[in-house]
Tab-separated table of C-alpha atoms and ligand atoms in Angstrom:
chain	number	residue	atom	x	y	z
R	1	MET	CA	20.138	12.543	24.064
R	2	ASP	CA	19.623	16.192	23.085
R	3	LEU	CA	17.065	17.355	25.640
R	4	LYS	CA	15.955	20.245	23.532
R	5	MET	CA	15.215	18.108	20.570
R	6	PHE	CA	13.331	15.721	22.817
R	7	LEU	CA	11.088	18.510	24.175
R	8	VAL	CA	10.377	19.822	20.914
R	9	PHE	CA	9.269	16.393	19.639
R	10	THR	CA	7.200	15.825	22.666
R	11	ALA	CA	5.605	19.161	22.189
R	12	PHE	CA	4.693	17.932	18.646
R	13	LEU	CA	3.260	14.860	19.704
R	14	LEU	CA	1.099	16.421	22.188
R	15	HIS	CA	-0.058	18.883	19.706
R	16	THR	CA	-0.914	16.426	17.111
R	17	SER	CA	-2.264	13.463	18.988
R	18	LEU	CA	-3.688	15.133	22.036
R	19	GLY	CA	-2.846	12.546	24.624
R	20	LEU	CA	-2.872	9.546	22.179
R	21	PRO	CA	-0.244	7.287	23.788
R	22	ILE	CA	2.790	6.604	21.810
R	23	GLN	CA	3.650	2.905	22.007
R	24	GLU	CA	7.227	3.038	23.035
R	25	LYS	CA	7.249	-0.383	24.445
R	26	CYS	CA	6.995	-3.006	21.721
R	27	GLU	CA	8.166	-6.475	21.470
R	28	ASN	CA	7.505	-6.686	17.697
R	29	SER	CA	9.597	-4.840	15.251
R	30	THR	CA	6.624	-2.578	14.401
R	31	THR	CA	3.708	-1.220	16.047
R	32	THR	CA	1.197	1.452	15.136
R	33	THR	CA	-1.857	2.922	16.564
R	34	GLU	CA	-5.214	2.284	14.969
R	35	PRO	CA	-5.300	4.542	11.869
R	36	THR	CA	-8.831	5.427	10.977
R	37	GLU	CA	-10.663	6.208	14.255
R	38	VAL	CA	-8.485	8.955	15.569
R	39	THR	CA	-10.212	12.194	15.341
R	40	THR	CA	-8.281	15.009	16.971
R	41	GLN	CA	-9.695	18.391	17.621
R	42	GLU	CA	-7.237	19.553	15.168
R	43	ASP	CA	-8.823	17.416	12.496
R	44	ILE	CA	-12.327	18.724	13.365
R	45	TYR	CA	-10.946	22.357	13.409
R	46	GLU	CA	-9.251	21.910	9.918
R	47	SER	CA	-11.877	19.729	8.426
R	48	PRO	CA	-13.115	21.633	5.454
R	49	LEU	CA	-16.552	21.354	4.024
R	50	PRO	CA	-17.316	17.930	2.438
R	51	THR	CA	-14.993	18.027	-0.611
R	52	GLU	CA	-12.419	15.936	-2.097
R	53	THR	CA	-10.779	15.455	1.237
R	54	ASP	CA	-13.768	13.484	2.342
R	55	VAL	CA	-13.503	11.470	-1.040
R	56	GLU	CA	-10.170	10.546	-0.111
R	57	GLU	CA	-11.347	8.852	2.885
R	58	GLU	CA	-13.500	6.434	0.716
R	59	VAL	CA	-12.770	2.846	0.191
R	60	ILE	CA	-10.661	2.720	-2.934
R	61	PHE	CA	-12.858	0.254	-4.680
R	62	ASN	CA	-15.943	2.515	-4.316
R	63	LYS	CA	-13.988	5.358	-6.321
R	64	ILE	CA	-13.456	2.809	-9.061
R	65	LEU	CA	-17.140	1.749	-9.176
R	66	LYS	CA	-18.363	5.260	-9.251
R	67	VAL	CA	-16.338	5.995	-12.364
R	68	ASN	CA	-17.223	2.721	-14.120
R	69	GLN	CA	-20.759	3.198	-13.683
R	70	ASP	CA	-20.535	5.426	-16.879
R	71	SER	CA	-18.259	2.990	-18.604
R	72	SER	CA	-19.448	1.087	-21.689
R	73	GLN	CA	-16.828	-1.400	-21.168
R	74	TYR	CA	-18.161	-4.870	-20.201
R	75	LEU	CA	-16.703	-5.587	-16.833
R	76	GLN	CA	-16.772	-8.266	-14.287
R	77	GLU	CA	-16.955	-7.616	-10.640
R	78	GLY	CA	-17.027	-4.020	-11.303
R	79	ASP	CA	-13.512	-3.483	-12.835
R	80	ILE	CA	-12.238	-6.744	-14.471
R	81	VAL	CA	-11.975	-7.282	-18.203
R	82	PRO	CA	-13.313	-10.608	-18.943
R	83	ARG	CA	-10.922	-13.203	-20.396
R	84	ARG	CA	-11.562	-14.975	-23.504
R	85	SER	CA	-10.763	-18.326	-21.882
R	86	ARG	CA	-12.886	-18.390	-18.882
R	87	SER	CA	-11.034	-21.036	-16.899
R	88	ALA	CA	-7.965	-19.111	-16.167
R	89	ILE	CA	-9.160	-18.335	-12.592
R	90	ASN	CA	-5.897	-19.640	-11.120
R	91	CYS	CA	-3.670	-17.546	-13.406
R	92	ARG	CA	-1.060	-20.345	-13.514
R	93	HIS	CA	0.404	-19.095	-16.682
R	94	CYS	CA	-0.402	-15.423	-16.461
R	95	ASN	CA	2.308	-14.323	-14.081
R	96	TRP	CA	5.031	-11.959	-15.344
R	97	PRO	CA	8.326	-13.548	-15.721
R	98	GLN	CA	11.063	-13.006	-13.161
R	99	SER	CA	14.593	-12.219	-14.286
R	100	ARG	CA	17.686	-14.063	-12.999
R	101	ASP	CA	18.357	-11.228	-10.701
R	102	GLY	CA	15.087	-11.924	-8.913
R	103	ILE	CA	13.459	-8.751	-10.265
R	104	VAL	CA	10.093	-9.209	-12.023
R	105	ARG	CA	10.139	-6.487	-14.677
R	106	VAL	CA	6.694	-5.367	-15.987
R	107	PRO	CA	7.148	-3.386	-19.147
R	108	TYR	CA	4.423	-0.371	-19.696
R	109	VAL	CA	3.672	2.474	-22.178
R	110	LEU	CA	1.665	5.365	-21.055
R	111	ASP	CA	-0.910	7.263	-22.878
R	112	PRO	CA	0.679	10.354	-24.542
R	113	THR	CA	-2.382	12.280	-23.544
R	114	TYR	CA	-1.444	12.205	-19.827
R	115	GLU	CA	-0.258	15.525	-18.413
R	116	GLU	CA	2.792	15.725	-16.377
R	117	SER	CA	0.889	15.494	-13.058
R	118	HIS	CA	-0.931	12.288	-14.298
R	119	VAL	CA	2.454	10.736	-15.178
R	120	LYS	CA	3.880	11.668	-11.739
R	121	GLY	CA	1.001	10.208	-10.112
R	122	ILE	CA	1.381	6.802	-11.966
R	123	HIS	CA	4.947	6.787	-11.226
R	124	ASP	CA	4.376	7.291	-7.649
R	125	ALA	CA	1.894	4.402	-7.450
R	126	MET	CA	4.406	2.131	-9.243
R	127	ALA	CA	7.361	3.398	-6.977
R	128	GLU	CA	5.746	1.864	-3.963
R	129	PHE	CA	5.522	-1.634	-5.600
R	130	GLU	CA	9.289	-1.222	-6.446
R	131	ALA	CA	10.115	-0.145	-2.914
R	132	LEU	CA	8.177	-2.898	-1.168
R	133	THR	CA	8.431	-5.885	-3.583
R	134	CYS	CA	10.466	-7.267	-6.423
R	135	ILE	CA	8.092	-5.990	-9.059
R	136	ASN	CA	9.545	-3.227	-11.180
R	137	PHE	CA	7.441	-1.419	-13.775
R	138	VAL	CA	9.802	-0.573	-16.504
R	139	LYS	CA	9.307	1.482	-19.754
R	140	ARG	CA	8.785	-0.843	-22.656
R	141	LYS	CA	11.450	-1.409	-25.300
R	142	THR	CA	10.585	-4.179	-27.402
R	143	GLU	CA	9.019	-6.703	-25.122
R	144	ARG	CA	6.098	-8.552	-26.560
R	145	ASP	CA	3.973	-8.498	-23.482
R	146	TYR	CA	3.399	-5.210	-21.765
R	147	LEU	CA	0.825	-3.083	-20.180
R	148	SER	CA	-0.694	-0.275	-22.090
R	149	ILE	CA	-1.799	2.458	-19.484
R	150	LYS	CA	-4.359	4.653	-20.956
R	151	SER	CA	-7.132	6.974	-20.243
R	152	VAL	CA	-9.976	5.060	-21.926
R	153	ASP	CA	-13.352	4.500	-20.218
R	154	GLY	CA	-13.110	3.943	-16.410
R	155	CYS	CA	-10.692	2.273	-14.170
R	156	TRP	CA	-10.233	-1.506	-15.144
R	157	SER	CA	-7.694	-4.046	-16.066
R	158	ASN	CA	-7.311	-7.666	-17.114
R	159	TYR	CA	-6.556	-10.261	-14.601
R	160	GLY	CA	-2.883	-11.214	-15.004
R	161	ARG	CA	-0.775	-11.187	-18.074
R	162	VAL	CA	-2.660	-11.855	-21.173
R	163	GLY	CA	-0.159	-11.664	-23.878
R	164	GLY	CA	0.854	-8.798	-26.212
R	165	GLY	CA	-0.073	-5.222	-25.227
R	166	GLN	CA	-2.865	-5.314	-22.669
R	167	THR	CA	-4.809	-2.164	-21.672
R	168	VAL	CA	-5.072	-0.913	-18.093
R	169	SER	CA	-7.586	1.981	-18.140
R	170	VAL	CA	-6.757	4.786	-15.752
R	171	MET	CA	-9.054	7.336	-16.856
R	172	LYS	CA	-8.437	11.066	-16.332
R	173	GLY	CA	-11.039	12.624	-14.157
R	174	GLY	CA	-11.691	9.781	-11.574
R	175	CYS	CA	-9.009	7.066	-11.653
R	176	LEU	CA	-5.813	9.048	-11.014
R	177	TRP	CA	-5.839	8.172	-7.341
R	178	LYS	CA	-2.747	6.148	-5.982
R	179	GLY	CA	-4.851	3.449	-4.521
R	180	VAL	CA	-6.974	3.097	-7.682
R	181	ILE	CA	-3.844	2.793	-9.959
R	182	GLN	CA	-2.437	0.187	-7.629
R	183	HIS	CA	-5.715	-1.775	-7.421
R	184	GLU	CA	-5.642	-2.036	-11.234
R	185	LEU	CA	-2.034	-2.721	-11.436
R	186	GLU	CA	-2.577	-5.638	-8.860
R	187	HIS	CA	-5.117	-7.083	-11.181
R	188	ALA	CA	-2.649	-7.076	-13.999
R	189	LEU	CA	-0.035	-8.789	-11.748
R	190	GLY	CA	-2.546	-11.603	-11.204
R	191	PHE	CA	-4.684	-10.783	-8.109
R	192	LEU	CA	-8.391	-11.229	-7.791
R	193	HIS	CA	-10.586	-9.283	-5.378
R	194	GLU	CA	-9.850	-10.517	-1.838
R	195	HIS	CA	-13.577	-11.474	-1.079
R	196	SER	CA	-13.588	-13.749	-4.073
R	197	ARG	CA	-11.157	-16.090	-2.241
R	198	SER	CA	-12.204	-19.617	-1.897
R	199	ASP	CA	-12.172	-19.282	1.906
R	200	ARG	CA	-14.069	-16.066	2.134
R	201	ASP	CA	-17.119	-17.620	3.741
R	202	LYS	CA	-15.034	-18.213	6.763
R	203	HIS	CA	-14.284	-14.491	7.134
R	204	VAL	CA	-17.193	-12.597	5.630
R	205	LYS	CA	-20.881	-13.011	5.043
R	206	ILE	CA	-22.278	-11.911	1.907
R	207	MET	CA	-25.645	-10.224	2.565
R	208	TRP	CA	-27.537	-11.461	-0.716
R	209	GLU	CA	-30.694	-9.798	0.435
R	210	TYR	CA	-29.299	-6.319	-0.296
R	211	ILE	CA	-27.686	-7.438	-3.778
R	212	SER	CA	-29.810	-6.988	-6.841
R	213	PRO	CA	-29.821	-10.037	-9.057
R	214	PRO	CA	-27.704	-8.418	-11.834
R	215	ASP	CA	-24.921	-7.622	-9.350
R	216	ARG	CA	-25.031	-11.048	-7.716
R	217	SER	CA	-22.118	-12.225	-10.011
R	218	ASP	CA	-19.981	-9.552	-8.757
R	219	PHE	CA	-19.687	-11.511	-5.558
R	220	LYS	CA	-18.799	-14.678	-7.129
R	221	LYS	CA	-16.514	-16.907	-5.221
R	222	PHE	CA	-13.506	-18.501	-6.923
R	223	GLU	CA	-13.187	-22.211	-5.505
R	224	ASN	CA	-9.850	-22.562	-6.990
R	225	SER	CA	-8.291	-19.237	-6.036
R	226	ASN	CA	-4.603	-19.238	-5.186
R	227	ASN	CA	-4.479	-17.995	-1.599
R	228	LEU	CA	-0.791	-18.433	-1.277
R	229	GLY	CA	-1.009	-19.769	2.153
R	230	LEU	CA	-1.563	-16.094	3.479
R	231	PRO	CA	-4.347	-14.983	5.725
R	232	TYR	CA	-7.663	-13.360	4.439
R	233	ASP	CA	-6.983	-9.581	4.501
R	234	TYR	CA	-9.891	-7.259	5.366
R	235	SER	CA	-7.818	-4.268	4.559
R	236	SER	CA	-6.613	-5.529	1.234
R	237	ILE	CA	-6.511	-2.920	-1.479
R	238	MET	CA	-8.267	-5.625	-3.383
R	239	HIS	CA	-11.329	-5.740	-1.067
R	240	TYR	CA	-14.580	-4.237	-1.713
R	241	GLY	CA	-16.007	-1.925	0.929
R	242	PRO	CA	-18.983	-2.944	3.187
R	243	TYR	CA	-21.563	-1.255	1.296
R	244	THR	CA	-20.275	-2.005	-2.371
R	245	PHE	CA	-23.240	-2.624	-4.495
R	246	THR	CA	-25.826	-2.408	-1.960
R	247	ASN	CA	-29.387	-1.757	-3.260
R	248	THR	CA	-30.498	-0.497	0.229
R	249	THR	CA	-28.903	2.581	1.774
R	250	GLY	CA	-27.285	1.804	5.039
R	251	LYS	CA	-27.431	-2.007	4.523
R	252	ALA	CA	-23.915	-3.549	4.141
R	253	THR	CA	-23.404	-6.413	1.524
R	254	ILE	CA	-20.277	-7.709	3.122
R	255	VAL	CA	-20.141	-8.239	6.790
R	256	PRO	CA	-16.900	-9.615	8.573
R	257	ILE	CA	-17.530	-12.677	10.796
R	258	PRO	CA	-17.506	-13.254	13.580
R	259	ASP	CA	-16.844	-9.564	14.493
R	260	GLY	CA	-18.987	-7.610	12.179
R	261	SER	CA	-17.225	-4.306	13.596
R	262	VAL	CA	-13.988	-5.112	11.991
R	263	HIS	CA	-13.033	-2.591	9.289
R	264	ILE	CA	-13.099	-3.726	5.750
R	265	GLY	CA	-11.828	-2.138	2.532
R	266	GLN	CA	-8.727	0.064	2.095
R	267	ARG	CA	-8.378	3.828	1.863
R	268	GLN	CA	-4.606	4.446	1.852
R	269	GLY	CA	-2.937	2.018	-0.527
R	270	LEU	CA	-1.177	-1.362	-0.456
R	271	SER	CA	-1.521	-3.313	2.958
R	272	ASN	CA	1.076	-5.468	4.441
R	273	LEU	CA	-0.718	-8.563	3.346
R	274	ASP	CA	-1.040	-7.259	-0.077
R	275	VAL	CA	2.847	-6.748	-0.305
R	276	ALA	CA	3.315	-10.243	1.167
R	277	LYS	CA	1.112	-11.728	-1.290
R	278	ILE	CA	2.847	-10.121	-4.247
R	279	ASN	CA	6.233	-11.165	-2.846
R	280	LYS	CA	5.011	-14.816	-2.188
R	281	LEU	CA	3.321	-15.142	-5.705
R	282	TYR	CA	6.590	-13.872	-7.358
R	283	ASN	CA	9.063	-15.681	-5.034
R	284	CYS	CA	10.668	-12.357	-3.893
R	285	SER	CA	12.734	-12.285	-0.748
R	286	ARG	CA	11.947	-8.898	0.446
R	287	CYS	CA	12.008	-7.388	3.993
R	288	SER	CA	9.386	-4.561	3.864
R	289	THR	CA	6.781	-3.166	6.252
R	290	ILE	CA	4.081	-0.570	5.786
R	291	LEU	CA	3.405	1.500	8.997
R	292	ASP	CA	-0.019	3.164	8.760
R	293	GLY	CA	-1.266	5.394	11.553
R	294	THR	CA	-0.987	8.793	13.349
R	295	SER	CA	1.930	7.543	15.128
R	296	GLY	CA	4.011	4.531	15.953
R	297	SER	CA	7.349	3.009	16.173
R	298	LEU	CA	9.940	1.070	14.270
R	299	LYS	CA	13.149	-0.843	15.166
R	300	SER	CA	15.778	-2.904	13.483
R	301	ALA	CA	15.281	-6.625	13.734
R	302	ASN	CA	16.258	-8.094	17.194
R	303	TYR	CA	16.716	-4.792	18.857
R	304	PRO	CA	18.035	-4.348	21.412
R	305	ARG	CA	20.029	-7.423	20.528
R	306	ASN	CA	22.229	-7.211	17.462
R	307	TYR	CA	20.852	-6.966	14.029
R	308	SER	CA	21.839	-9.648	11.370
R	309	ASP	CA	24.253	-9.507	8.589
R	310	ASN	CA	23.259	-9.109	4.920
R	311	THR	CA	19.837	-7.671	5.420
R	312	ASN	CA	18.062	-5.144	3.358
R	313	CYS	CA	14.797	-3.750	4.942
R	314	VAL	CA	12.524	-0.915	4.313
R	315	TRP	CA	9.715	0.674	6.204
R	316	LEU	CA	7.059	2.776	4.419
R	317	ILE	CA	5.618	5.184	6.849
R	318	ARG	CA	2.281	6.439	5.604
R	319	THR	CA	0.387	8.770	8.045
R	320	ARG	CA	-3.191	9.495	6.888
R	321	SER	CA	-2.351	13.312	6.478
R	322	ARG	CA	0.092	15.935	7.332
R	323	LYS	CA	3.630	15.279	7.451
R	324	VAL	CA	5.634	12.382	8.695
R	325	SER	CA	8.195	13.118	11.481
R	326	LEU	CA	10.671	10.758	12.692
R	327	TYR	CA	12.621	10.709	15.941
R	328	PHE	CA	15.322	8.230	16.787
R	329	GLN	CA	15.455	7.208	20.310
R	330	ALA	CA	18.531	4.676	19.852
R	331	PHE	CA	20.948	4.338	17.168
R	332	GLU	CA	23.971	1.980	17.023
R	333	LEU	CA	25.419	0.758	13.718
R	334	GLN	CA	28.692	-0.441	12.372
R	335	LYS	CA	30.842	2.674	11.695
R	336	THR	CA	32.414	2.684	8.293
R	337	ARG	CA	33.954	5.531	6.137
R	338	GLY	CA	31.186	6.812	4.027
R	339	CYS	CA	28.742	4.463	5.861
R	340	GLN	CA	29.575	1.944	3.081
R	341	GLY	CA	28.903	-1.022	5.425
R	342	ASP	CA	25.653	-0.912	7.442
R	343	TYR	CA	23.587	2.255	7.167
R	344	VAL	CA	20.195	3.849	7.317
R	345	LYS	CA	18.983	6.056	4.547
R	346	ILE	CA	15.742	8.072	4.501
R	347	TYR	CA	13.678	9.172	1.594
R	348	ASP	CA	11.302	12.094	1.423
R	349	GLY	CA	8.524	9.891	-0.228
R	350	SER	CA	7.583	6.469	-0.894
R	351	SER	CA	10.603	5.169	-3.025
R	352	LYS	CA	14.213	5.095	-3.265
R	353	SER	CA	14.030	7.609	-6.112
R	354	SER	CA	12.380	10.126	-3.939
R	355	ALA	CA	14.585	12.925	-2.557
R	356	VAL	CA	16.932	12.014	0.119
R	357	LEU	CA	16.067	13.298	3.497
R	358	MET	CA	18.856	11.692	5.515
R	359	ASP	CA	21.709	10.132	3.527
R	360	LYS	CA	23.607	6.966	4.551
R	361	THR	CA	24.186	7.209	8.337
R	362	CYS	CA	26.136	4.929	10.602
R	363	GLY	CA	27.919	4.919	13.922
R	364	SER	CA	26.335	5.834	17.087
R	365	LYS	CA	25.400	9.419	16.989
R	366	ILE	CA	21.563	9.770	17.268
R	367	PRO	CA	20.379	11.220	13.882
R	368	ASN	CA	18.570	14.657	14.122
R	369	TYR	CA	14.785	14.814	14.085
R	370	ILE	CA	13.474	14.351	10.541
R	371	VAL	CA	10.278	15.744	8.923
R	372	ALA	CA	9.157	14.808	5.506
R	373	SER	CA	7.424	17.134	3.129
R	374	SER	CA	4.284	14.860	2.938
R	375	ASN	CA	2.567	12.006	4.595
R	376	LEU	CA	4.936	9.477	3.140
R	377	MET	CA	8.616	8.495	4.298
R	378	LEU	CA	10.643	5.609	3.401
R	379	VAL	CA	13.313	4.317	5.867
R	380	GLU	CA	15.901	1.886	4.343
R	381	PHE	CA	18.283	-0.283	6.582
R	382	ILE	CA	21.169	-2.130	4.824
R	383	THR	CA	23.581	-4.315	6.485
R	384	ASP	CA	26.790	-5.973	5.084
R	385	GLY	CA	28.275	-9.289	5.843
R	386	ALA	CA	30.550	-8.119	8.524
R	387	TYR	CA	30.269	-6.653	12.042
R	388	THR	CA	26.735	-5.975	13.617
R	389	ALA	CA	25.501	-3.769	16.414
R	390	SER	CA	22.386	-3.205	18.440
R	391	GLY	CA	20.652	-1.157	15.616
R	392	PHE	CA	17.975	1.565	16.033
R	393	GLN	CA	14.589	2.364	17.343
R	394	ALA	CA	12.454	5.280	16.254
R	395	ILE	CA	9.056	6.867	16.795
R	396	PHE	CA	7.092	8.577	14.101
R	397	ALA	CA	4.115	10.861	14.216
R	398	ALA	CA	1.850	13.053	11.731
R	399	VAL	CA	2.798	16.740	12.370
R	400	GLY	CA	2.034	20.091	10.820
R	401	ASN	CA	-0.967	21.129	8.456
R	402	GLN	CA	-3.309	18.963	6.671
R	403	ARG	CA	-2.072	18.000	3.189
R	404	ARG	CA	-3.891	16.098	0.520
R	405	SER	CA	-1.819	13.329	-0.910
R	406	SER	CA	-3.947	12.729	-3.855
R	407	ILE	CA	-3.160	13.352	-7.573
R	408	HIS	CA	-5.074	16.129	-9.224
R	409	ASN	CA	-7.423	14.736	-11.979
B	501	NAG	C1	4.181	-9.840	17.676
B	501	NAG	O1	3.637	-10.233	16.529
B	501	NAG	C2	3.145	-11.513	16.408
B	501	NAG	C3	2.629	-11.857	15.138
B	501	NAG	O2	2.215	-10.901	14.402
B	501	NAG	C4	1.801	-11.675	17.417
B	501	NAG	O3	1.432	-13.044	17.462
B	501	NAG	C5	2.452	-11.320	18.909
B	501	NAG	O4	1.366	-11.275	19.750
B	501	NAG	C6	3.132	-9.904	18.696
B	501	NAG	N1	3.555	-9.624	20.149
B	501	NAG	C7	3.449	-8.416	20.682
B	501	NAG	C8	4.266	-8.166	21.985
B	501	NAG	O5	2.790	-7.599	20.164
B	502	NAG	C1	-32.484	-5.715	-3.419
B	502	NAG	O1	-32.187	-6.970	-3.633
B	502	NAG	C2	-32.895	-7.937	-3.127
B	502	NAG	C3	-32.250	-9.418	-3.256
B	502	NAG	O2	-31.873	-9.448	-4.703
B	502	NAG	C4	-34.227	-7.749	-3.794
B	502	NAG	O3	-35.091	-8.815	-3.478
B	502	NAG	C5	-34.799	-6.462	-3.389
B	502	NAG	O4	-35.876	-6.277	-4.284
B	502	NAG	C6	-33.794	-5.438	-3.978
B	502	NAG	N1	-34.162	-4.047	-3.456
B	502	NAG	C7	-34.328	-2.958	-4.303
B	502	NAG	C8	-34.769	-1.736	-3.681
B	502	NAG	O5	-34.064	-3.076	-5.523
B	503	NAG	C1	7.761	-19.314	-7.829
B	503	NAG	O1	8.461	-20.453	-7.429
B	503	NAG	C2	7.747	-21.598	-7.739
B	503	NAG	C3	8.420	-22.913	-7.043
B	503	NAG	O2	9.668	-22.759	-6.963
B	503	NAG	C4	7.373	-21.834	-9.115
B	503	NAG	O3	6.596	-22.886	-9.394
B	503	NAG	C5	6.823	-20.528	-9.665
B	503	NAG	O4	6.582	-20.618	-11.094
B	503	NAG	C6	7.704	-19.363	-9.288
B	503	NAG	N1	6.754	-18.205	-9.572
B	503	NAG	C7	7.191	-17.318	-10.419
B	503	NAG	C8	6.276	-16.057	-10.683
B	503	NAG	O5	8.358	-17.259	-11.101
B	504	NAG	C1	26.984	-6.724	19.059
B	504	NAG	O1	26.987	-5.249	18.867
B	504	NAG	C2	28.147	-4.694	19.763
B	504	NAG	C3	28.089	-3.218	19.500
B	504	NAG	O2	26.777	-2.644	19.851
B	504	NAG	C4	29.492	-5.255	19.377
B	504	NAG	O3	30.450	-4.610	20.157
B	504	NAG	C5	29.432	-6.752	19.421
B	504	NAG	O4	30.747	-7.302	18.916
B	504	NAG	C6	28.320	-7.258	18.572
B	504	NAG	N1	28.055	-8.728	18.735
B	504	NAG	C7	28.235	-9.519	17.906
B	504	NAG	C8	28.041	-11.057	18.265
B	504	NAG	O5	28.396	-9.211	16.739
B	505	ZN	ZN1	-10.760	-4.569	-8.988
């Protein structure tokens, strides 16, 4: 190991996390530290006056609701366009079709009035689905059913595929946040709000005493929801925040049970369970992991025992702010010419169309310390059908200056 490199990295970690322990020993392939409650002195020092940086820390659904208060569109549960047939709650026939190659291509057209930065923001939001699931959003050619993404009147969508061109409203000036776009796209893929699951009463208590009568229907429970055999997810991008629709300041409308202190709502983007649910609903076999947090670690499956043949895994590292840095502690992959066999490849962003930070790397030389240009980094690990080795282990941390990851409205 390069001692100088190690010292530099250690210094970075001390600087950024101020003694926060890095979890180096982990049995599982991934561990992260708790993302939201870490307030370092640097955060306080850098924290600007209450501005958009604070807004960014808001539960995604609340951003949606704030915009939709002024919408004239009739919406259910805050952001869902009602269906003509009211019984389609299970969305049995409203999934998007899967191609023979296993990819689910969802055609879309974009409002020509979007500016370049808006288009980039929408593409970034879509690219995460593509990196983590088998959903690909593709420009519409002649497909009959497609999404028409427009700046209409708020942030809203239909639930599932409805047939023909269906509008997803992503309004300029309020909706062009990655998490908001992803929330609306998830509705279009056939997902309801997490707390409207049939089993929600086992996981949350709805505080009806703080919900005014006209808002009560926004907390409707769907007895026939398709829960996909996957757990209830407090941190789903599809979950309301604790205070959503409250009529009494400081009084929550949704309280987790039995432990009321569990965090609910999502501030960053898709959760691991959101990804698992998409992959389950659409029969995708994907190996993908999101790593949220100020720091954490990742390793190839089975490490330090040998990894398997024919795998294709990605890790999306998403620190809350600043830049992602990655430091390999161990690296042992099949060595082939041009790394055409097994390899690790790293992207400067959240998708495989992002710039490449580290091209295909194999063999047993520990790669250099890597810093992304933002709070997002994608690590790809591909193995072929022959020869395996022990794989790799790496730690990541947020370093450098605060950087906003939002799209400018
Ligand atoms: C590994 O993950 C599993 C399932 O998420 C969990 O039950 C187990 O306790 C974890 N083990 C460690 C050592 O973290
Ligand atoms: C809040 O909602 C409850 C239950 O619907 C209602 O009884 C109460 O009057 C409402 N409070 C306010 C301030 O609107
Ligand atoms: C996934 O597979 C199940 C069972 O094979 C099938 O019923 C379902 O329609 C498939 N879903 C999609 C989206 O293709
Ligand atoms: C495991 O990996 C080592 C190299 O790290 C290799 O020499 C060995 O053949 C591998 N074992 C198997 C069963 O593939
Ligand atoms: Zn919604």
